[in-house]
Coordinates of C-alpha atoms in Angstrom, one line a residue:
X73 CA 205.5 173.2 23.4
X74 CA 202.2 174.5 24.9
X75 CA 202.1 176.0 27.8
X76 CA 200.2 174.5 30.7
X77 CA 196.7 175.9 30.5
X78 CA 195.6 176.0 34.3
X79 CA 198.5 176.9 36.7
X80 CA 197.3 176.6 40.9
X81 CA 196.4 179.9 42.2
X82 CA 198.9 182.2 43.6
X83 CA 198.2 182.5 47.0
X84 CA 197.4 186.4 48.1
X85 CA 200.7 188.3 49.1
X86 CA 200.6 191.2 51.2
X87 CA 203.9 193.2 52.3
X88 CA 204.8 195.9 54.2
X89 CA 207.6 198.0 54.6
X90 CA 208.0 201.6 55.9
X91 CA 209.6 202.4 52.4
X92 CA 206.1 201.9 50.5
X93 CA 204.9 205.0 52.1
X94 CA 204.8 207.6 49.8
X95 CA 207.6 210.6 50.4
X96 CA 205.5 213.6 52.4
X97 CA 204.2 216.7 50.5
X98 CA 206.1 220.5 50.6
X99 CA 204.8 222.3 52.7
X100 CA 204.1 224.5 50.1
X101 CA 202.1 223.9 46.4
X102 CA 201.6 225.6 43.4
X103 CA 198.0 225.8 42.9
X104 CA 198.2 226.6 39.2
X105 CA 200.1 228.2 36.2
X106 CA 199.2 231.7 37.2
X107 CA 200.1 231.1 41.0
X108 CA 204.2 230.5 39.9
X109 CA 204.2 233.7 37.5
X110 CA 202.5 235.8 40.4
X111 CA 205.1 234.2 42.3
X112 CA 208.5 234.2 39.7
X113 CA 207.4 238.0 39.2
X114 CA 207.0 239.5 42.6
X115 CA 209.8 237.3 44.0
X116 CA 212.7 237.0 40.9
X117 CA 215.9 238.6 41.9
X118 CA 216.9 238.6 38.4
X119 CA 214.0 240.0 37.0
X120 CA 213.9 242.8 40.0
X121 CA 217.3 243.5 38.8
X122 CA 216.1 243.8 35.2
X123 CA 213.5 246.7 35.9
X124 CA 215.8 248.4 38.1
X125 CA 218.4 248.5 35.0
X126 CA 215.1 250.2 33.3
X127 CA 214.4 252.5 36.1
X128 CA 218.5 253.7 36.0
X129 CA 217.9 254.1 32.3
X130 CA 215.2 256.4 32.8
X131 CA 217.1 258.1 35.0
X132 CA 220.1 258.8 32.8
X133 CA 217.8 260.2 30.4
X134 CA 216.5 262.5 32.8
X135 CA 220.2 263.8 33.7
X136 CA 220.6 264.0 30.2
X137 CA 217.8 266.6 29.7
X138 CA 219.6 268.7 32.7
X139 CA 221.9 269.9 29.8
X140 CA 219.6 271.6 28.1
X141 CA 217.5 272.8 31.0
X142 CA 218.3 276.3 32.0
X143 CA 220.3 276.3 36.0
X144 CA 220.0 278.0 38.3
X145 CA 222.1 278.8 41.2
X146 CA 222.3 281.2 44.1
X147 CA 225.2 282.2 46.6
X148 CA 225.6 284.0 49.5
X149 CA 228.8 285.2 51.6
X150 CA 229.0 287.3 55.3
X151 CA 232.7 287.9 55.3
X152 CA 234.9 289.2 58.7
X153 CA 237.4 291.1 58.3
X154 CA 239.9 290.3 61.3
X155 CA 242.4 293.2 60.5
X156 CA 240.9 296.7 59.4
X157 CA 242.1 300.0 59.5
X158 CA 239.2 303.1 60.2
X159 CA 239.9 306.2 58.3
X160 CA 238.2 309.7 59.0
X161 CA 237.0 312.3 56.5
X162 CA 234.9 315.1 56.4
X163 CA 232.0 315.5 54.5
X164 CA 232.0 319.4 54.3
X165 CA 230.4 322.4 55.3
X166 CA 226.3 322.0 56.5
X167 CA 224.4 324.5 54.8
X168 CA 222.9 327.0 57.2
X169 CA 225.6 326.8 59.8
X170 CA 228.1 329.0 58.4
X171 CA 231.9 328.5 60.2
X172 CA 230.4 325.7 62.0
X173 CA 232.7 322.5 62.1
X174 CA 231.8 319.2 59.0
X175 CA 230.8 316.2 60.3
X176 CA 233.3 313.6 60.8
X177 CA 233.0 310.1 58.7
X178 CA 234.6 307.2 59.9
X179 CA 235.2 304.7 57.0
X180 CA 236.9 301.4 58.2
X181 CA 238.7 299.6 55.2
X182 CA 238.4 296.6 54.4
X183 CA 235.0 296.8 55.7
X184 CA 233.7 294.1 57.9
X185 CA 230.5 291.6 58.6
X186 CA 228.1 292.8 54.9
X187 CA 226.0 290.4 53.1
X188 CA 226.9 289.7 49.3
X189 CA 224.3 287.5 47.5
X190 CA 224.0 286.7 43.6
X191 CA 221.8 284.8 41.9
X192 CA 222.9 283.0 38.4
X193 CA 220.8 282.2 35.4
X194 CA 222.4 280.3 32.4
X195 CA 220.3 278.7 29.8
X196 CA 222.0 276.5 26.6
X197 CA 220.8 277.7 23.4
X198 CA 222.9 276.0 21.3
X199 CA 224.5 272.2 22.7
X200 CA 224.1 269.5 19.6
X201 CA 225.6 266.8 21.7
X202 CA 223.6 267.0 24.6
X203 CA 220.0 266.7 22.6
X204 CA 221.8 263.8 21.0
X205 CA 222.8 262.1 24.6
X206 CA 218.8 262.8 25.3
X207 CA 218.1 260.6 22.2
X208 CA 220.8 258.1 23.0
X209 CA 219.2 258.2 26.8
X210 CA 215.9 257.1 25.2
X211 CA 217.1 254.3 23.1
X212 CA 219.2 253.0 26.2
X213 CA 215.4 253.0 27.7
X214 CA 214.2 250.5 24.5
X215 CA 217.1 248.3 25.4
X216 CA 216.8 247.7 28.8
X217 CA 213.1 247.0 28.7
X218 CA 214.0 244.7 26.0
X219 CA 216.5 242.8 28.2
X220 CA 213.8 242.9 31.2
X221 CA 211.3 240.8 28.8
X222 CA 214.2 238.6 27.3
X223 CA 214.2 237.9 31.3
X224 CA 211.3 237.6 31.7
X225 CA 211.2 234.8 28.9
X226 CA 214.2 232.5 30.4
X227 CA 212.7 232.9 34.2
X228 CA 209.1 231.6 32.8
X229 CA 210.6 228.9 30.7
X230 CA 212.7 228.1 33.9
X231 CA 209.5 227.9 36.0
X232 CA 207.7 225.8 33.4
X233 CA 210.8 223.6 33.2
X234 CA 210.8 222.9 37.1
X235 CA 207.0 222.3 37.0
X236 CA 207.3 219.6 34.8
X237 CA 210.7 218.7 36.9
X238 CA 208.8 218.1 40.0
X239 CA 205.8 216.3 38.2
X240 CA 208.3 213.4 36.7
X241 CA 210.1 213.0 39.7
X242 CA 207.1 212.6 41.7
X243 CA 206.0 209.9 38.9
X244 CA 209.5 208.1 39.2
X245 CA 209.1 207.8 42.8
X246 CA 205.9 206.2 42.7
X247 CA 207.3 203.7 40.1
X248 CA 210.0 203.6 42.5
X249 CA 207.5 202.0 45.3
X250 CA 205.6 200.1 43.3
X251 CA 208.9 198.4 42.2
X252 CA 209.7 198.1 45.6
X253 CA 206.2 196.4 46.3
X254 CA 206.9 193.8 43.8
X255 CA 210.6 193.1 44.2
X256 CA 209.0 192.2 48.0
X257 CA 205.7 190.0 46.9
X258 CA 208.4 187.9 44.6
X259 CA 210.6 187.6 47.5
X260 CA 208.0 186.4 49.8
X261 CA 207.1 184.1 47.0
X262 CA 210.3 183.0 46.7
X263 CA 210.9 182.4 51.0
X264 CA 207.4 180.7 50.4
X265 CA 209.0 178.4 48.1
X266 CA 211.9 177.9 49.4
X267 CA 209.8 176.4 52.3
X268 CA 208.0 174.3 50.3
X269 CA 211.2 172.8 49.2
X270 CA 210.9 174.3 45.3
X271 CA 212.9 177.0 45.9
X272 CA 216.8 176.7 47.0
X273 CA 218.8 179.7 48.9
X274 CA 220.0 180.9 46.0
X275 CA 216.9 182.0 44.8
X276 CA 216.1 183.7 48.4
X277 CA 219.7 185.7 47.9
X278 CA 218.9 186.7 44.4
X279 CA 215.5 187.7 45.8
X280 CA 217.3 189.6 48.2
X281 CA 219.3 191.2 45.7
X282 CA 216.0 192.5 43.9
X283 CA 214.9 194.0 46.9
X284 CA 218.3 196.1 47.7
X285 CA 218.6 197.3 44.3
X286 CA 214.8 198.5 44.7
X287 CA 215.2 200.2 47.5
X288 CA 218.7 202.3 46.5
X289 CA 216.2 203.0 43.2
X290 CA 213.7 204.5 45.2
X291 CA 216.6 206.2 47.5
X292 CA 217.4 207.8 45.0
X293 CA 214.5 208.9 43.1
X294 CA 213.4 210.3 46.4
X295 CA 216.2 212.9 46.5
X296 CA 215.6 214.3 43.0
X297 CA 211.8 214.3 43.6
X298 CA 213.1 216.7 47.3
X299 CA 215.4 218.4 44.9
X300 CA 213.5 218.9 41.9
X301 CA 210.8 220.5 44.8
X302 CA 213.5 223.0 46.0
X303 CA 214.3 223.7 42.2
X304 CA 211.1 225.0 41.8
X305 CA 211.6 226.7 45.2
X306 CA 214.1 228.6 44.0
X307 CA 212.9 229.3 40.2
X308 CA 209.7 231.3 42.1
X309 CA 211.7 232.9 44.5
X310 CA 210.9 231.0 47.3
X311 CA 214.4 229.6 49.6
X312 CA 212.4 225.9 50.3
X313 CA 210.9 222.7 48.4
X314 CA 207.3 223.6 46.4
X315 CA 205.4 221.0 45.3
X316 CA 202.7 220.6 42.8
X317 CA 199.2 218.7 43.8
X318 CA 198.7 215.8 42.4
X319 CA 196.0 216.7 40.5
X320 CA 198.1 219.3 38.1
X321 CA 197.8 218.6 34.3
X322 CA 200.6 219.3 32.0
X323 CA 198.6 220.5 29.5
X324 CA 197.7 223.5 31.6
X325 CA 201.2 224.2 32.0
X326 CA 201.9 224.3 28.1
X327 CA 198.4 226.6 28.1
X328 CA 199.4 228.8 30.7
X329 CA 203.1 228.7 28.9
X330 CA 201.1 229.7 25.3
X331 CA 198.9 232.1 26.7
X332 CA 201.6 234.4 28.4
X333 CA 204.2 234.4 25.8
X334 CA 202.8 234.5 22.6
X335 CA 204.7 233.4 19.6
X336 CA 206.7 235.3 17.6
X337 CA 206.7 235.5 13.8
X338 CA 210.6 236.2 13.1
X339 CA 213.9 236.0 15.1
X340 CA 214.4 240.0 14.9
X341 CA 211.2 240.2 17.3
X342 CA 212.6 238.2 19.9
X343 CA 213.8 240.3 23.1
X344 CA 217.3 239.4 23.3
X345 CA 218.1 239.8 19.6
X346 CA 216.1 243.0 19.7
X347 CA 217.9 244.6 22.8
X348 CA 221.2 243.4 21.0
X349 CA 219.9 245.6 17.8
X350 CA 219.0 247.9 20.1
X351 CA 222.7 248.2 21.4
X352 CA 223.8 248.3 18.0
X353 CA 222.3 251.7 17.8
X354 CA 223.2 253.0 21.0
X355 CA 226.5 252.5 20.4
X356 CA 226.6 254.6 17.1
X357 CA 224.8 257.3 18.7
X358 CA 228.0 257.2 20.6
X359 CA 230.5 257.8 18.4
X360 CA 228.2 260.4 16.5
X361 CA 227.7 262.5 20.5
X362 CA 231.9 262.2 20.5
X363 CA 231.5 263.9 16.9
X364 CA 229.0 266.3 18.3
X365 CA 231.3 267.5 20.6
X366 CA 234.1 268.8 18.0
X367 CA 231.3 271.8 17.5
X368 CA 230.7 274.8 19.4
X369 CA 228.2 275.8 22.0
X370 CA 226.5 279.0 22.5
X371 CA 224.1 279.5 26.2
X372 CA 223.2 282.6 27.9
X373 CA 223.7 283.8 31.0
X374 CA 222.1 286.3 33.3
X375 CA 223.6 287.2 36.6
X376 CA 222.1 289.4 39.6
X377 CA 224.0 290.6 42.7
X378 CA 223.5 292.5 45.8
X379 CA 225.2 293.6 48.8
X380 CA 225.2 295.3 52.1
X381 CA 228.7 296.9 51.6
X382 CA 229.0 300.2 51.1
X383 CA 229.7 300.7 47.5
X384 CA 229.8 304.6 47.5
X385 CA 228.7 306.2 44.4
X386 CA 228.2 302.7 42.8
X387 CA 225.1 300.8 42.8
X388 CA 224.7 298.2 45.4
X389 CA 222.7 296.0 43.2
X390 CA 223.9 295.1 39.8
X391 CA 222.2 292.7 36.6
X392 CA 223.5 291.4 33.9
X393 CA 223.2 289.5 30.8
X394 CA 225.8 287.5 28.6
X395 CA 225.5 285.5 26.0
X396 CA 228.7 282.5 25.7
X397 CA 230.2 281.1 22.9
X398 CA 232.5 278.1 23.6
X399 CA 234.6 277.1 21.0
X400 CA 236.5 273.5 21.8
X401 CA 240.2 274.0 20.3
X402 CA 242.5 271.7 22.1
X403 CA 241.9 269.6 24.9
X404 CA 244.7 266.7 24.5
X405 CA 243.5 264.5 22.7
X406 CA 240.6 263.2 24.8
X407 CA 237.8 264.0 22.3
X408 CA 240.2 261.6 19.7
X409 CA 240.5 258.8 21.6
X410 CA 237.0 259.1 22.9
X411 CA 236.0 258.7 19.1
X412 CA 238.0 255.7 18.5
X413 CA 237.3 253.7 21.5
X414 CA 233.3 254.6 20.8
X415 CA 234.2 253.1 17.1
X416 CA 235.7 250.2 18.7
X417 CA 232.3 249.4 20.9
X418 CA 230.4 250.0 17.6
X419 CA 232.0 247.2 15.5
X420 CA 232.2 244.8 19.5
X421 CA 228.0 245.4 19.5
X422 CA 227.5 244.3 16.2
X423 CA 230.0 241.3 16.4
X424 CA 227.7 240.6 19.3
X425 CA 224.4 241.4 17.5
X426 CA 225.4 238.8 14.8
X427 CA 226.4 236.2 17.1
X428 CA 223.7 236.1 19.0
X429 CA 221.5 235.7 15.6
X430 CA 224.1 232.7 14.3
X431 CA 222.9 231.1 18.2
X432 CA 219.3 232.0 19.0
X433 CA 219.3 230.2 14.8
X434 CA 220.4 227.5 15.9
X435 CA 218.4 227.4 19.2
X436 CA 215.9 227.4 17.4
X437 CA 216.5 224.8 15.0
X438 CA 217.6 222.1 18.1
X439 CA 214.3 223.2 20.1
X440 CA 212.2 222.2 16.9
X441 CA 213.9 218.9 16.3
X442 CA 214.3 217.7 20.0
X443 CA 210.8 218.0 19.8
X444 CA 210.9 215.1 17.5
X445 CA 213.3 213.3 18.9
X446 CA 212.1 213.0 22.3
X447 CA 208.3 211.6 20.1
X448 CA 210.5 209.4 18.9
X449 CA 212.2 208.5 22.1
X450 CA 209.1 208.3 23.6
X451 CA 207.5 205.6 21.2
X452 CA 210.8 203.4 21.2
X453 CA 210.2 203.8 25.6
X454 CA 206.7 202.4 25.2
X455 CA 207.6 199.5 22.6
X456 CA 210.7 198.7 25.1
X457 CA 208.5 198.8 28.1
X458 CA 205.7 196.5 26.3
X459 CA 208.7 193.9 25.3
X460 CA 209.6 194.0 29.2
X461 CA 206.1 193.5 30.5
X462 CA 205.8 190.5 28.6
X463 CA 209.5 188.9 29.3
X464 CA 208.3 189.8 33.2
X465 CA 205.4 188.0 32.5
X466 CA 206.3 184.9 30.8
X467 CA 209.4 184.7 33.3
X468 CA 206.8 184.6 36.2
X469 CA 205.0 182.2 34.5
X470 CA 207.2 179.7 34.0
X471 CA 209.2 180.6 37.6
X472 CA 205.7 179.7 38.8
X473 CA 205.8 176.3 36.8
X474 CA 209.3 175.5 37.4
X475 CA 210.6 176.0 34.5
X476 CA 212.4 179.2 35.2
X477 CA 215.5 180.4 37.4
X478 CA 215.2 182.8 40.0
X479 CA 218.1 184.7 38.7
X480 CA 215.6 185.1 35.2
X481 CA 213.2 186.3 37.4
X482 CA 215.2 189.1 38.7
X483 CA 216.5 190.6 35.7
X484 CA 213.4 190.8 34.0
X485 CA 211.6 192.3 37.0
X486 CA 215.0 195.0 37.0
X487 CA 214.4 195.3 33.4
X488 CA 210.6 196.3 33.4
X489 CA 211.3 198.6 36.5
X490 CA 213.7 200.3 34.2
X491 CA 211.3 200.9 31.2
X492 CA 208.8 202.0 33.3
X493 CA 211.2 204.6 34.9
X494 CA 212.4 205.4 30.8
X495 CA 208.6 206.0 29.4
X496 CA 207.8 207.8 32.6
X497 CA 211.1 210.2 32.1
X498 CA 210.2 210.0 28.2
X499 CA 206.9 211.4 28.6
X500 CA 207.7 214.5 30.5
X501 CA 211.0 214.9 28.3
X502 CA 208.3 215.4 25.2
X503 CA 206.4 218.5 27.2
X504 CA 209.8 219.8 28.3
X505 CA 211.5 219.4 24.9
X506 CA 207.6 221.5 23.5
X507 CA 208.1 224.3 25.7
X508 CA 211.5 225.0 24.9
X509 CA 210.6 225.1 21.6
X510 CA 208.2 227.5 22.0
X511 CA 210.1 230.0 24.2
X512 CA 212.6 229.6 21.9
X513 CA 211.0 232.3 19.3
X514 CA 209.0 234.0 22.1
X515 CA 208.5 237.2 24.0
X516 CA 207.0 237.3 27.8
X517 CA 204.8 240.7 28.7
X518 CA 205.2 241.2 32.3
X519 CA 205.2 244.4 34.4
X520 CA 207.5 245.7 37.3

């Protein structure tokens, strides 16, 4: 049967409802790629912890080099003696005065209120296990500036992930109102009609119906657009909703993404599985400084002390110089269970070293694929969306010839408002599902 080729001309609708207006702005927006890294890197609690795990590295490896740095201390006492006992003794006869009475010396024992001050020199000549704590000091360094990039590279993929976040949600609430805007235009068409006498209630109900279901749609999409805004919030470091102007292209985001973490060529260069390496080492450095400290040490000392007591024939300054050899015999068992426990974390670091390859593989391999399966998702969301444009269209056409039922009408309005929601979500699930597989097999420069 051919359709009628002339139908009378739909009269001009216009609706309004508070609901159609779009949802406000953040008060906040990104202006580009490089604003959320400035951002995610000055404000990132986790990445702030990250280069303060460096920093405490560093410092280890500085107390570390203590041990072979010569010390030095000085002392100093004043003692009072409380209880003393004064003793007099003569000194002898004075020349010239022949018969003439010695001088009388008072000694008081102990004596009271003298200075004693020393000051101590020792210097390691000799200490294998403390220039190999220095080396495991430094390696601990690689590791941690390894984890702070591997941060680095899940806090920009985050960021990236929320940008594109906030973009689709603020796409599905526009579908949302323009939804809305049509579920009302068919339901004034239908009241129109009803009033004509073509329409019955039932048709103004279902109409009614359309409308509701529109308006809970955009209800919702609403709230995730506000919470997608305070996800990005949060992934820059910021505690409220940030926005992205409207203007923003995804293809600068995948750019930006591109440009400031490169590529990688294999899975050993990636940060995580490189700190885990990394670990590997430390932890056999380990067990090799418990070795170390089976041997002996030899340092030397030097020690130089003065006082204000009265010494008698014996010099009140004295200076010396030792050299000590310390020769570990027996000290319970500690250095033995210190070796097996460091053995243990040996084989637990590369159990964790090799799971973390068997995962970041397979990481790998999803990101690659999802890739193609949200293309694929994406062009069966465009052919579904096409079939439901043109059932909404040939079900308005023949509702507008009377051949149709309202309750046609409705569904295949629902329906196209649903594939338009699915190619919209489609679309941005392709860029998401590209940037994961990129950071996947990525590393992130960034400094502190």
């Amino acid at each position: 049967m051919t359709p009628p080729t002339a139908l009378p001309p739909m009269p001009t609708i216009v609706v309004d409802d508070p609901m159609l207006a779009p949802i406000p702005p953040a008060n906040r927006q990104l202006g580009s790629w490089g604003d959320a890294l400035s951002l995610v890197r000055a404000r990132s609690t986790d990445l702030a912890t990250a280069y303060a795990e460096v920093r405490r590295a560093e410092a280890q490896t500085r107390t570390a080099l203590a041990a072979v740095l010569p010390t030095i201390n000085a002392t100093a006492t004043i003692p009072h003696q409380f209880i003393t006992n004064e003793t007099a003794t003569f000194s002898g006869s004075s020349s010239g005065n022949t018969g003439a009475a010695a001088p009388v010396r008072t000694i008081t024992t102990p004596q009271s209120n003298y200075l004693t001050a020393n000051v101590q020199l020792q210097q390691s000549l000799v200490n294998l296990q403390a220039w190999q704590a220095i080396g495991t000091g430094k390696v601990n360094e690689k590791v941690q500036k390894l984890s702070a990039e591997d941060t680095n590279r899940t806090i920009t993929l985050a960021v990236s992930t929320a940008i594109v976040g906030v973009v689709a949600a603020e796409r599905v609430a526009e579908l949302n109102r323009v939804g809305l805007r049509s579920s009302l235009e068919r339901h004034e068409l239908t009241v129109r009609k009803r009033g004509l006498g073509v329409a019955t209630g039932l048709d103004v109900v279902r109409a009614d119906q359309d409308v509701a279901a529109a308006r809970a749609t955009l209800v919702t999409g609403d709230e995730a657009l506000r919470r997608a805004r305070e996800a990005l919030g949060l992934a820059v470091g910021i505690p409220e909703a940030v926005g992205v102007p409207p203007g923003v292209k995804l293809d600068d985001v995948m750019g930006g993404a591109e440009q400031s973490c490169p590529a990688l060529k294999e899975l050993a260069e990636r940060p995580d599985i490189a700190a885990a390496q990394k670990r590997v080492e430390v932890a056999e450095r380990n067990v090799h400084n418990v070795e170390l400290s089976f041997l002996p040490t030899l340092s030397l000392g030097s020690t130089f002390s003065t006082t204000t007591q009265d010494t008698g024939a014996a010099p009140q300054a004295t200076w010396n110089v030792q050299g000590i050899l310390t020769v570990p015999i027996w000290d319970g068992g500690v250095r033995y269970g210190s070796l097996r426990s460091n053995r243990a974390l040996r084989d637990e670091a590369g159990f964790a070293l090799e799971a973390a390859r068997r995962t970041a593989t397979v990481e790998i391999q999803q990101a690659r694929r999802n890739v193609g399966v949200a293309e694929a998702s994406l062009e069966v969301a465009r052919q579904t969306r096409q079939l439901a444009y043109q059932v909404d269209q040939l079900t308005q056409t023949a509702y507008r010839a009377g051949q149709g039922t309202s309750l046609e009408l409705v569904i295949a309005a629902s329906s196209l408002r649903q594939a338009e929601i699915e190619l919209a979500l489609r679309e941005f699930d392709v860029v998401r599902a590209r940037l994961e597989a990129l950071f996947a097999l990525a590393r992130c420069s960034g400094t502190s």
